[in-house]
Coordinates of C-alpha atoms in Angstrom, one line a residue:
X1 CA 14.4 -102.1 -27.1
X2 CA 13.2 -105.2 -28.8
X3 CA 11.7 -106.4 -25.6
X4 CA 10.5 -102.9 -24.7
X5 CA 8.4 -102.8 -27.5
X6 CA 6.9 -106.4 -27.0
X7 CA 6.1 -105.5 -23.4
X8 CA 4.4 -102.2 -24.6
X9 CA 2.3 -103.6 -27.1
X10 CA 1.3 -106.1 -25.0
X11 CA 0.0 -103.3 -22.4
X12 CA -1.6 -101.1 -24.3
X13 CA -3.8 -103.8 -26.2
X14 CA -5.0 -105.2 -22.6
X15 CA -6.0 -101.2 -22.4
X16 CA -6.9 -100.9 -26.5
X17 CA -10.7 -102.5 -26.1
X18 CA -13.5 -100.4 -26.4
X19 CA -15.8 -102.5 -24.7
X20 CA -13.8 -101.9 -21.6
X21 CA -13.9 -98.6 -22.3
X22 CA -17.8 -98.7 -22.8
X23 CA -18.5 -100.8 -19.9
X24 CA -16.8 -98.4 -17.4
X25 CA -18.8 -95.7 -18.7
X26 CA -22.1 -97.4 -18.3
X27 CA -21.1 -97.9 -14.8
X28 CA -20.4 -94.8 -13.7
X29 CA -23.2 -93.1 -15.9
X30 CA -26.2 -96.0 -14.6
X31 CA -28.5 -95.7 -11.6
X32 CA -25.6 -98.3 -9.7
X33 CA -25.3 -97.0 -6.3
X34 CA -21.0 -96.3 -6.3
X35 CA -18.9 -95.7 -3.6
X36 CA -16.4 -92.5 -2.9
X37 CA -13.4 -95.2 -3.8
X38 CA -15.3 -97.4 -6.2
X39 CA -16.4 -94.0 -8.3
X40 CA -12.9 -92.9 -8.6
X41 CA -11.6 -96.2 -9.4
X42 CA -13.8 -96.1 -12.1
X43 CA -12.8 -92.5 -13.1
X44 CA -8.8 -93.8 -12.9
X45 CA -10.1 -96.5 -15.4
X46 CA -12.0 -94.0 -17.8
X47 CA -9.2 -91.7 -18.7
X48 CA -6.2 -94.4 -18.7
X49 CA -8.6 -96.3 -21.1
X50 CA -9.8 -93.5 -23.1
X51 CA -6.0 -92.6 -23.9
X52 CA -5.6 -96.3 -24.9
X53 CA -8.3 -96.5 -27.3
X54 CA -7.7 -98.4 -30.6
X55 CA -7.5 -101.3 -32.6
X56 CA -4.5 -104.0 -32.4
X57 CA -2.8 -102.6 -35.6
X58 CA -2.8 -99.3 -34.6
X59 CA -1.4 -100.3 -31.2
X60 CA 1.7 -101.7 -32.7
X61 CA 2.4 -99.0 -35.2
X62 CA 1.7 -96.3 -32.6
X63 CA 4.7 -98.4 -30.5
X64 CA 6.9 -98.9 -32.9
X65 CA 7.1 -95.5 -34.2
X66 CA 7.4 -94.1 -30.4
X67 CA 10.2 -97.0 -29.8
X68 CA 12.2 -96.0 -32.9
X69 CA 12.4 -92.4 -31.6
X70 CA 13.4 -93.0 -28.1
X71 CA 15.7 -95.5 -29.7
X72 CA 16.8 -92.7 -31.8
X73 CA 17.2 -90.2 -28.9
X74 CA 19.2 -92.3 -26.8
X75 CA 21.6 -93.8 -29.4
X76 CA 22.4 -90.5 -31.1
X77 CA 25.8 -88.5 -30.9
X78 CA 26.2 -85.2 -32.0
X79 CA 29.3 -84.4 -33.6
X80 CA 31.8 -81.3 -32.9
X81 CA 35.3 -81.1 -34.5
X82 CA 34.7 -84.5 -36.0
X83 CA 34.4 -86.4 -32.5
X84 CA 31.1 -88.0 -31.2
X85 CA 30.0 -85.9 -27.7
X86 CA 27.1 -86.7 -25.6
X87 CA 24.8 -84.7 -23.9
X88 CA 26.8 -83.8 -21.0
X89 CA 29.8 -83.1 -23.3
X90 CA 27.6 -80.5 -25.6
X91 CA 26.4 -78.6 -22.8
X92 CA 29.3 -78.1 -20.9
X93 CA 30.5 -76.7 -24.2
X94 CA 27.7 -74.2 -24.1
X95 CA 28.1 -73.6 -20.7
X96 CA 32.0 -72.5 -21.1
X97 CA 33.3 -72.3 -24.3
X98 CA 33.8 -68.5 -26.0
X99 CA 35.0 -69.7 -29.9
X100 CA 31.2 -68.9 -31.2
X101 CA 32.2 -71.0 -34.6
X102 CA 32.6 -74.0 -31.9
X103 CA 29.9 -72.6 -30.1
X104 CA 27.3 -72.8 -33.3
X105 CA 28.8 -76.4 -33.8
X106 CA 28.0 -77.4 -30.5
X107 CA 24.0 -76.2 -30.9
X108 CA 23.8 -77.7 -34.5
X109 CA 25.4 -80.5 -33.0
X110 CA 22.3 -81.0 -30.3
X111 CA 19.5 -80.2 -32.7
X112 CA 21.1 -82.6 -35.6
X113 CA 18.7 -85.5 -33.9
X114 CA 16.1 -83.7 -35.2
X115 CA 16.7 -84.8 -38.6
X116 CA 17.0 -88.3 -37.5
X117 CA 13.5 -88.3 -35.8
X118 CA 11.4 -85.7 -37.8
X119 CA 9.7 -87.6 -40.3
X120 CA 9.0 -90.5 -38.0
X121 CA 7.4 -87.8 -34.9
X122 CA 4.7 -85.9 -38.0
X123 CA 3.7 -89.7 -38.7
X124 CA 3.6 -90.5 -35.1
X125 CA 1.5 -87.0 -34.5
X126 CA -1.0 -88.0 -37.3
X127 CA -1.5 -91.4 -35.7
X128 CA -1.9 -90.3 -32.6
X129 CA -4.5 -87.8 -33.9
X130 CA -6.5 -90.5 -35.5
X131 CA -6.7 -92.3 -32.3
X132 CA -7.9 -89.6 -30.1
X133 CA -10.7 -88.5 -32.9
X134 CA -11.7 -92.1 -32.9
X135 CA -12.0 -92.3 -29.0
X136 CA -13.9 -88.6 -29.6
X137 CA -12.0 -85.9 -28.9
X138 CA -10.7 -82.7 -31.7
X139 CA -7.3 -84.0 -31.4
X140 CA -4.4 -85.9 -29.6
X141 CA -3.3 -82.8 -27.3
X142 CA -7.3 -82.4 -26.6
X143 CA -7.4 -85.7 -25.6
X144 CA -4.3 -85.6 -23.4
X145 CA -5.7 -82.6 -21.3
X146 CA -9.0 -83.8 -20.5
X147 CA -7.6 -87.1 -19.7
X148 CA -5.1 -85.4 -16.8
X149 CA -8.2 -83.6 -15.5
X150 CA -7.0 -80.5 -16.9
X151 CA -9.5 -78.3 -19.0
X152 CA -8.1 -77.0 -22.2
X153 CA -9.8 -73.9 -22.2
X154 CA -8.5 -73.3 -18.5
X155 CA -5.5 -74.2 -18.9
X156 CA -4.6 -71.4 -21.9
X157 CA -6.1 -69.2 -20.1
X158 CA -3.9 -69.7 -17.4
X159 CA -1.2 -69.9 -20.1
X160 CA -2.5 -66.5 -21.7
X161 CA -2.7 -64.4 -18.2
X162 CA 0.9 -65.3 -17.3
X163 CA 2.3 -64.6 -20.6
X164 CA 0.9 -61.1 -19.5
X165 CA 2.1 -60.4 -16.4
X166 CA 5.8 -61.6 -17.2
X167 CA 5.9 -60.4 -20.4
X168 CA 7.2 -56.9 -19.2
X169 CA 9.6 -58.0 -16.3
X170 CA 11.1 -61.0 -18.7
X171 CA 12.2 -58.3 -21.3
X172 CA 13.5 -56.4 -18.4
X173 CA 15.4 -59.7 -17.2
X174 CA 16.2 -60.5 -20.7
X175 CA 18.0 -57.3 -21.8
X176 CA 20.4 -57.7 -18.4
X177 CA 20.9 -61.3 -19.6
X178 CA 21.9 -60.7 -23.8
X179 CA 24.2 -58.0 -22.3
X180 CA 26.0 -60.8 -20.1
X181 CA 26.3 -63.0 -22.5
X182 CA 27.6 -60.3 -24.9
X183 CA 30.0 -59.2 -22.9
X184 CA 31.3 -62.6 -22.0
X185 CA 31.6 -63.5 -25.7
X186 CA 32.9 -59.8 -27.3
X187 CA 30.4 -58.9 -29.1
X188 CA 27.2 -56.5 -29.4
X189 CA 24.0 -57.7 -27.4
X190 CA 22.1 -57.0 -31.0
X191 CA 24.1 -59.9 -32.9
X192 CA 23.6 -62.6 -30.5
X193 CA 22.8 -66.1 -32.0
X194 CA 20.8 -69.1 -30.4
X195 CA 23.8 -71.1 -30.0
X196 CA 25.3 -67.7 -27.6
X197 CA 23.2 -69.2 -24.6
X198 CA 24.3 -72.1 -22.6
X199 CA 21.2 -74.3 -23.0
X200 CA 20.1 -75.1 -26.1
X201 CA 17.2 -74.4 -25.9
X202 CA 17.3 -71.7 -23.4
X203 CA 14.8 -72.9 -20.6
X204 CA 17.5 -72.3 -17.9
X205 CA 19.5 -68.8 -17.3
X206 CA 22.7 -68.5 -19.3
X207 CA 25.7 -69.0 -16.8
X208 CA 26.7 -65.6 -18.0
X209 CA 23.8 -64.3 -16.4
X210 CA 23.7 -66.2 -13.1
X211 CA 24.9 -64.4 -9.8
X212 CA 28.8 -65.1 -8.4
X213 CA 28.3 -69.0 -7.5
X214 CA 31.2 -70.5 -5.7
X215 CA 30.2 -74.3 -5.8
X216 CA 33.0 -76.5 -5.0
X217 CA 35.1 -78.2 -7.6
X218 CA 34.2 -81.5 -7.6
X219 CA 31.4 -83.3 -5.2
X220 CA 30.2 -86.4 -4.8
X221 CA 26.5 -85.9 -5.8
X222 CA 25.0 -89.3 -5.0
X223 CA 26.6 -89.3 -1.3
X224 CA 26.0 -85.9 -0.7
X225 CA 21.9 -86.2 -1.9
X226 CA 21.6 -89.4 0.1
X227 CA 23.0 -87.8 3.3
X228 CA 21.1 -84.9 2.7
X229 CA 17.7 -86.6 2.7
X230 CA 18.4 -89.2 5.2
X231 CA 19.4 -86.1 7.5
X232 CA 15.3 -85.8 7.3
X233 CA 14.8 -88.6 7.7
X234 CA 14.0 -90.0 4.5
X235 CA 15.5 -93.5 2.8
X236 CA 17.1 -93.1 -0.3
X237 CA 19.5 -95.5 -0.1
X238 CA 17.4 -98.1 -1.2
X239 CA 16.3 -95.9 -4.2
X240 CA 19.9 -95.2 -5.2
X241 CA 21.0 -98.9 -4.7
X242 CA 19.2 -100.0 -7.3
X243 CA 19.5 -97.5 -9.8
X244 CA 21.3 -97.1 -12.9
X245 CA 23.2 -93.6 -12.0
X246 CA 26.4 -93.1 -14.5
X247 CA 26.8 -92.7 -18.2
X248 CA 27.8 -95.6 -20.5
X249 CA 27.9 -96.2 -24.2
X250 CA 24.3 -95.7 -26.0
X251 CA 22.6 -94.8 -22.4
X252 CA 19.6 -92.6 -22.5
X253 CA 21.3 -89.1 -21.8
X254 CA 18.5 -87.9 -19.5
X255 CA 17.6 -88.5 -15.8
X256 CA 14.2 -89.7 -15.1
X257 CA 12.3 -91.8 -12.1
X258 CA 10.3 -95.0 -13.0
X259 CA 7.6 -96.9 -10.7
X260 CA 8.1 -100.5 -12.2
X261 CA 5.6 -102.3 -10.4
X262 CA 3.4 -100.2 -8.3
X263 CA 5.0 -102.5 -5.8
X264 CA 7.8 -100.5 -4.3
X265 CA 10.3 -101.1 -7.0
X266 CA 11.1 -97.5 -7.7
X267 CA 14.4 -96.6 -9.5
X268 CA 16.3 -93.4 -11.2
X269 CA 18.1 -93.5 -14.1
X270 CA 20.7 -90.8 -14.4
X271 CA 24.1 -89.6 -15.6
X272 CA 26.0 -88.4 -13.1
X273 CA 28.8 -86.4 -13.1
X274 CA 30.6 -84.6 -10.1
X275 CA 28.9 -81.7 -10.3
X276 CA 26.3 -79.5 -7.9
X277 CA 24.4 -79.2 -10.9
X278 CA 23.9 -83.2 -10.8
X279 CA 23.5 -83.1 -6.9
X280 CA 20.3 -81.1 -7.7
X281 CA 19.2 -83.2 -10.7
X282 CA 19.4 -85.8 -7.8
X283 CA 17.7 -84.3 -5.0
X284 CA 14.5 -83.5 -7.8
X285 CA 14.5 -87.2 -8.8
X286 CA 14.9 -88.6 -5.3
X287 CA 11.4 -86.6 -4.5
X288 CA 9.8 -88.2 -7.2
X289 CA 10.9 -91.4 -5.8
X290 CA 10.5 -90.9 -2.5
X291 CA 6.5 -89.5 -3.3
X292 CA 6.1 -92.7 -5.1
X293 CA 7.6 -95.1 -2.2
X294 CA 4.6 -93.0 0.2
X295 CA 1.9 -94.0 -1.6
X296 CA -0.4 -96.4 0.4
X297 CA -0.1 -100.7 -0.6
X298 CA -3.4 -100.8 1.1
X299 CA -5.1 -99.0 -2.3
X300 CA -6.2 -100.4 -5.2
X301 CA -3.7 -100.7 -8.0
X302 CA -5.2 -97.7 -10.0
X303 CA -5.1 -95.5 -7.0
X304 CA -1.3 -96.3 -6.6
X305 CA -0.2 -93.6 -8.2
X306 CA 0.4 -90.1 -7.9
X307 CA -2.7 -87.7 -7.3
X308 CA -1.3 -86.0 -10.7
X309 CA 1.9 -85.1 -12.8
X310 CA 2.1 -82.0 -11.3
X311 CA 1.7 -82.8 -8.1
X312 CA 4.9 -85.3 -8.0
X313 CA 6.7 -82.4 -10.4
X314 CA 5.9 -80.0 -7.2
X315 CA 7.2 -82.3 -4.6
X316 CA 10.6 -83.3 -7.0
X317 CA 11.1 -79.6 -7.2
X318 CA 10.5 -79.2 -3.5
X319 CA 13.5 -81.2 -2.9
X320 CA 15.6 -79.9 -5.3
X321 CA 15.1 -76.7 -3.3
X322 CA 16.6 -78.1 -0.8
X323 CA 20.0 -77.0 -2.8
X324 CA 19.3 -73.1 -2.0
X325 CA 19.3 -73.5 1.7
X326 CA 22.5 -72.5 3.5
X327 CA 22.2 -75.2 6.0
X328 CA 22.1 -77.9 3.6
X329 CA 24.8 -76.4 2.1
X330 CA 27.2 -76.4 4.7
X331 CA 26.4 -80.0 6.0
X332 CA 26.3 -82.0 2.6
X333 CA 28.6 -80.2 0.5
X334 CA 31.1 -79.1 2.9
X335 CA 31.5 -75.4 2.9
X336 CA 31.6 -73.1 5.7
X337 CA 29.0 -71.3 7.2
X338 CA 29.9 -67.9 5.5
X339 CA 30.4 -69.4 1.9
X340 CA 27.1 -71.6 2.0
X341 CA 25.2 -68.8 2.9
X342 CA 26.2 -66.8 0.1
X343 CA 25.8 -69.6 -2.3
X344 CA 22.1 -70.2 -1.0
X345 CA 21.8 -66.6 -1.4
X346 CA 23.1 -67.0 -5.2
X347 CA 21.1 -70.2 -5.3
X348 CA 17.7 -68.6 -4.3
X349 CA 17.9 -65.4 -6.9
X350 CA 18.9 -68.0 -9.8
X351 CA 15.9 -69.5 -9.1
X352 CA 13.9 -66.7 -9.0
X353 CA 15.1 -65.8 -12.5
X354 CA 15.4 -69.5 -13.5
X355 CA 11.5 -69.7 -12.6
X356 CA 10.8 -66.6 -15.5
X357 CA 13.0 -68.1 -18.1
X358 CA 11.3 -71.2 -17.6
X359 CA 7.9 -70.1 -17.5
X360 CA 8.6 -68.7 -20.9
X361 CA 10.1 -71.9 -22.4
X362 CA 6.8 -73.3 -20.9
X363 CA 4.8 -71.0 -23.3
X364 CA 6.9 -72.1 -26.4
X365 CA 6.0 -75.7 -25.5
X366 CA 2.6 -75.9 -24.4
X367 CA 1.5 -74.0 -27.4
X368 CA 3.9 -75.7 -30.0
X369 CA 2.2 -78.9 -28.9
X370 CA -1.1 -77.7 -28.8
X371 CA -1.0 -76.2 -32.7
X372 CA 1.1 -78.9 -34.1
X373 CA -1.7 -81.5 -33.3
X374 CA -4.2 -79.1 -34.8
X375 CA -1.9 -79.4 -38.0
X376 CA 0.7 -81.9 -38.0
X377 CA 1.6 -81.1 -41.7
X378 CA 1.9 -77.6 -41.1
X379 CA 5.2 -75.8 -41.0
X380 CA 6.3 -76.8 -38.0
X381 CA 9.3 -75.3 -38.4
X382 CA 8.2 -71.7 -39.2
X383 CA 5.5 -72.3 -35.7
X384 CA 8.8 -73.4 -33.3
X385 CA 10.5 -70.0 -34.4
X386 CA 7.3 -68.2 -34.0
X387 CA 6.9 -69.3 -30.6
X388 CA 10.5 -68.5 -29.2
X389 CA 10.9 -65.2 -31.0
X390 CA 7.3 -64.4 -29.2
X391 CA 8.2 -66.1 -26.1
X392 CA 11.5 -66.2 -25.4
X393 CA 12.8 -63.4 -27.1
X394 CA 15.7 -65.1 -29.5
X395 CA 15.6 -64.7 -33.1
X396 CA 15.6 -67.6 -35.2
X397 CA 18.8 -68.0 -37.4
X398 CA 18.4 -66.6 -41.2
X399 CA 17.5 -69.4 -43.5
X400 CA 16.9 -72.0 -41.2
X401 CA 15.2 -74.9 -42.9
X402 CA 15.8 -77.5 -40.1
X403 CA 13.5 -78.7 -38.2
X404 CA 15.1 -77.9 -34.7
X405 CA 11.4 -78.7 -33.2
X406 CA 11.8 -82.2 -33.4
X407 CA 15.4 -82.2 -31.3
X408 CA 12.8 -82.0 -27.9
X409 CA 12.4 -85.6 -26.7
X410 CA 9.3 -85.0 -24.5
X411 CA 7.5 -84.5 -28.1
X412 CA 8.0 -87.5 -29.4
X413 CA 8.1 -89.6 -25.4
X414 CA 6.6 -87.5 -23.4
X415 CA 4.0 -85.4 -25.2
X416 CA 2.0 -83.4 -23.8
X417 CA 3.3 -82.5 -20.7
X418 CA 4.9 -79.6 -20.4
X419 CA 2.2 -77.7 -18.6
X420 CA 2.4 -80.1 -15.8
X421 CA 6.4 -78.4 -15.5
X422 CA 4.7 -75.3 -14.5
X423 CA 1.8 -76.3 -12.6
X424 CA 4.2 -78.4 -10.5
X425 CA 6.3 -75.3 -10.0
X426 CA 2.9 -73.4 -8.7
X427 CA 2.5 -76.2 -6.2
X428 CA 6.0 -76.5 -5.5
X429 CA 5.6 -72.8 -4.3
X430 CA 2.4 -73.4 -2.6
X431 CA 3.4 -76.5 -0.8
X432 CA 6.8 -74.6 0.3
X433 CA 4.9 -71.7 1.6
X434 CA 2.3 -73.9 3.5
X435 CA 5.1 -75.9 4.9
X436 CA 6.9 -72.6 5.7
X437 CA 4.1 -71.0 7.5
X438 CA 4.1 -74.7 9.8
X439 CA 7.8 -74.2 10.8
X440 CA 7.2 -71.3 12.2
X441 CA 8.4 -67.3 11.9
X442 CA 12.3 -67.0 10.1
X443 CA 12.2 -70.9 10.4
X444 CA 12.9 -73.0 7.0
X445 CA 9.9 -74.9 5.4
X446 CA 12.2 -78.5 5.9
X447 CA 12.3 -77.6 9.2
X448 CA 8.7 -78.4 10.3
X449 CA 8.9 -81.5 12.2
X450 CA 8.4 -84.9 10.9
X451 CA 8.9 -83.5 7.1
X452 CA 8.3 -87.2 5.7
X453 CA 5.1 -88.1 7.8
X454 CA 3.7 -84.9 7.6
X455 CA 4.2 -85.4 3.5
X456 CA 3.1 -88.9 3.7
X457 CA -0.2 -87.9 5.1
X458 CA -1.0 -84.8 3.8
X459 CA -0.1 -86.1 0.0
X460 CA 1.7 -89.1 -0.6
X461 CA -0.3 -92.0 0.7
X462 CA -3.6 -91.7 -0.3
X463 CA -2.1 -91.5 -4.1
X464 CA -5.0 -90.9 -6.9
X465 CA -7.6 -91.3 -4.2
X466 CA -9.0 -88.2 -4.9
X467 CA -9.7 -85.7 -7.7
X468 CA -5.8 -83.5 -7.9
X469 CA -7.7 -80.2 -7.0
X470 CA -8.7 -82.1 -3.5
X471 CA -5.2 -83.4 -3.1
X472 CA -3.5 -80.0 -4.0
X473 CA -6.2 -78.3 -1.5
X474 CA -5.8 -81.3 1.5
X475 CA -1.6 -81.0 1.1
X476 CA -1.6 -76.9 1.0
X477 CA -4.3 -75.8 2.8
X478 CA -6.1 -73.7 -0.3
X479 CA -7.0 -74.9 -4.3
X480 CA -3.8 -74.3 -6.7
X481 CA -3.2 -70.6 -7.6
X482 CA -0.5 -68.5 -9.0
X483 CA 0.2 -66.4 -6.6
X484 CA 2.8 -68.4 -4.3
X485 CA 4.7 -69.0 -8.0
X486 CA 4.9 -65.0 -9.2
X487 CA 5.7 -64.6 -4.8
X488 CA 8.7 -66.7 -5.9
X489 CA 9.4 -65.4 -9.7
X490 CA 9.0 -61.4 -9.6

């Protein structure tokens, strides 16, 4: 972490300098003839260095406040009958245990981080805030949107108009879910309790809820994910080779993809367990990987990237789709044909009602974010609660004075990007459509031939070459809607 921190500071204050910042912007204001590439090489430059924007102090205090927290996050054990469980312990917990006393233990056990990281995340909010007003925007999260090409106003809008139209059939949903879990547990749907529901934070279905899964007892997740992909003709083995895949002592408990040199060094960090859950988890971070690996050499280093967040968010959960086809099923995870296709069947409403429970968890986040920069010493607590009563439909536990906010990591290392979840599950269901309608009538979309070149060259290579609208547009065939998403949700 030491040497993380170094490294970081030393980044950001190549990127800190407002003359850089001022000279690009001349550039592409001025009466200087620009070419297509040239112009959005600029434009790549603008919004990295706008978000970058500050003086050499500030850069190190903003670093070491955001080290100390992922430090925090990755280091910390939540406690349950005395014994130290990680993340994988705690929600396997959730997912199975029916003692609610254990059960509430278990949940105060994952949201006890946030007392740890708190007071350090409001400073870290403020700073940030200072920062973005300096480089001229209202606040951080204003800052972060425009930066991403997004459009603040747009994007709560979008926000507001599918709070609307799911607000009626996630009730609906909701009420068959509380009486699952009710039932499950022996009690009356009207007494349930957070810690009831088998995520934490209850962005994912509760088990209880889920249609009759047989999955098989015990798989081998990274075997079955590379043999899966290399089936269509991807490479993961590379990927996976060098990757740091299992848990260990004082591991980060999460799974995420990292780029480390623009260069082709691409690896996953995960903690695998033998699970179909995990194979999943796999498959989503293999597409970000493999997305990453398609991007051209021949561009400049600012364009080697992804077109946007959301666009590698849609292709990761592309793949991870790949777990509700029977085929795949039946090839990589060894079942027969009858008992993969009712799984896929299973699979495919899940995610249907996974896709509006996360929507709504969506809402709680994108708006937490965006009032909690417009007042990081508000009661941030009291605004959390607000939010998932409104949202989610869970009441918040009497007398709760913790601040249970601050137990969600992407606040504190990953702010601000919530909405890019949901816009990648919009193009996610846009791309699979397109790719669908390729294959052919009652054909699956990863059957269309040549799945990785036609990816490659409809997305992947040409990277941040282009405005994301044009590479949503190019890899889909029409500019990012809704509709394919609430196709796939109601």
């Amino acid at each position: 972490y030491r040497e993380y921190e170094d490294r970081m500071v030393t980044y950001r204050e190549a990127l800190s300098d407002a003359s850089r910042l001022a000279a690009v912007r001349d550039l592409l204001g001025g009466g200087v003839p620009l070419t297509r590439t040239l112009r959005r090489r600029l434009q790549v430059w603008e919004m990295l260095l706008a978000a970058h924007r500050a003086d050499p102090t500030d850069v190190r205090d903003r670093v070491a406040l955001e080290t100390r927290i992922e430090q925090a996050f990755a280091a910390h054990r939540g406690t349950v009958g005395g014994v130290e469980r990680t993340s994988n312990d705690l929600a396997a917990l959730l997912r199975g245990e029916k003692d609610r006393a254990l059960r509430q233990e278990a949940w105060e056990a994952q949201k006890s981080v946030g007392d740890a990281v708190a007071a350090p995340m409001q400073q870290l909010m403020k700073l940030r805030n200072r920062l973005a007003r300096d480089a001229g925007y209202r606040d951080f999260w204003d800052m972060q949107i425009r930066v991403s090409e997004l459009d603040p106003a747009a994007l709560m809008s979008l926000f507001d108009d599918l709070a609307r139209v799911t607000d009626a059939p996630f009730a609906a949903a909701k009420l068959r879910m509380d009486a699952a879990v009710a039932a499950d547990l022996g009690i009356d749907p009207g007494d349930l309790a957070p810690w009831d529901y088998s995520d934490p934070f209850f962005q994912e279905v509760p088990v209880q809820a889920l249609p009759p899964m047989e999955t098989p007892a015990a798989t081998d997740p990274v075997a079955g994910a590379e043999a899966g992909l290399s089936a269509l003709g991807f490479t993961p083995g590379p990927v996976l080779a060098r990757s740091s895949l299992f848990e260990a002592p004082g591991k980060n408990p999460h799974a995420f993809t990292s780029d480390l040199d623009r260069a082709g060094d691409v690896r996953i960090l995960a903690n695998v367990r033998p699970t179909l859950q995990w194979h999943v988890t796999l498959l989503h971070e293999l597409g970000h990987a493999t997305g990453t690996l398609g991007i051209s050499q021949g561009l400049p280093w600012e364009l080697r990237r992804e077109a946007h967040s959301l666009t590698t968010e849609g292709v990761a959960l592309l793949f991870e789709s790949l777990a509700d086809a029977p085929e795949y099923l039946e090839h990589h995870l060894g079942l027969s044909r009858a008992a993969a296709a009712d799984l896929a069947a299973a699979r495919r409403e899940a995610r249907r009602l996974g896709l509006l429970v996360f929507s709504r968890w969506c809402q709680v986040m994108v708006r937490f974010e965006a009032a909690a920069y417009r007042n990081p010493d508000g009661d941030l607590g009291g605004l959390w609660w607000d939010l998932v009563e409104r949202y989610q439909g869970i009441r918040r536990p009497a007398d709760r004075r913790h601040p249970d906010w601050a137990s969600k990591i992407h606040i504190a290392v990953a702010p601000v990007y919530y909405q890019n979840y949901l816009l990648g599950q919009a193009f996610a269901a846009q791309l699979r459509a397109a790719l669908a309608a390729a294959a052919g009538p009652d054909r699956p979309w990863h059957s269309v031939p040549d799945l990785p070149g036609r990816l490659t060259a409809g997305l992947f290579r040409d990277g941040a070459r282009r405005p994301w609208p044009l590479a949503v547009e190019r890899a889909t065939g029409s500019p990012l809607g809704v509709q394919a998403l609430l196709t796939d949700m109601l």
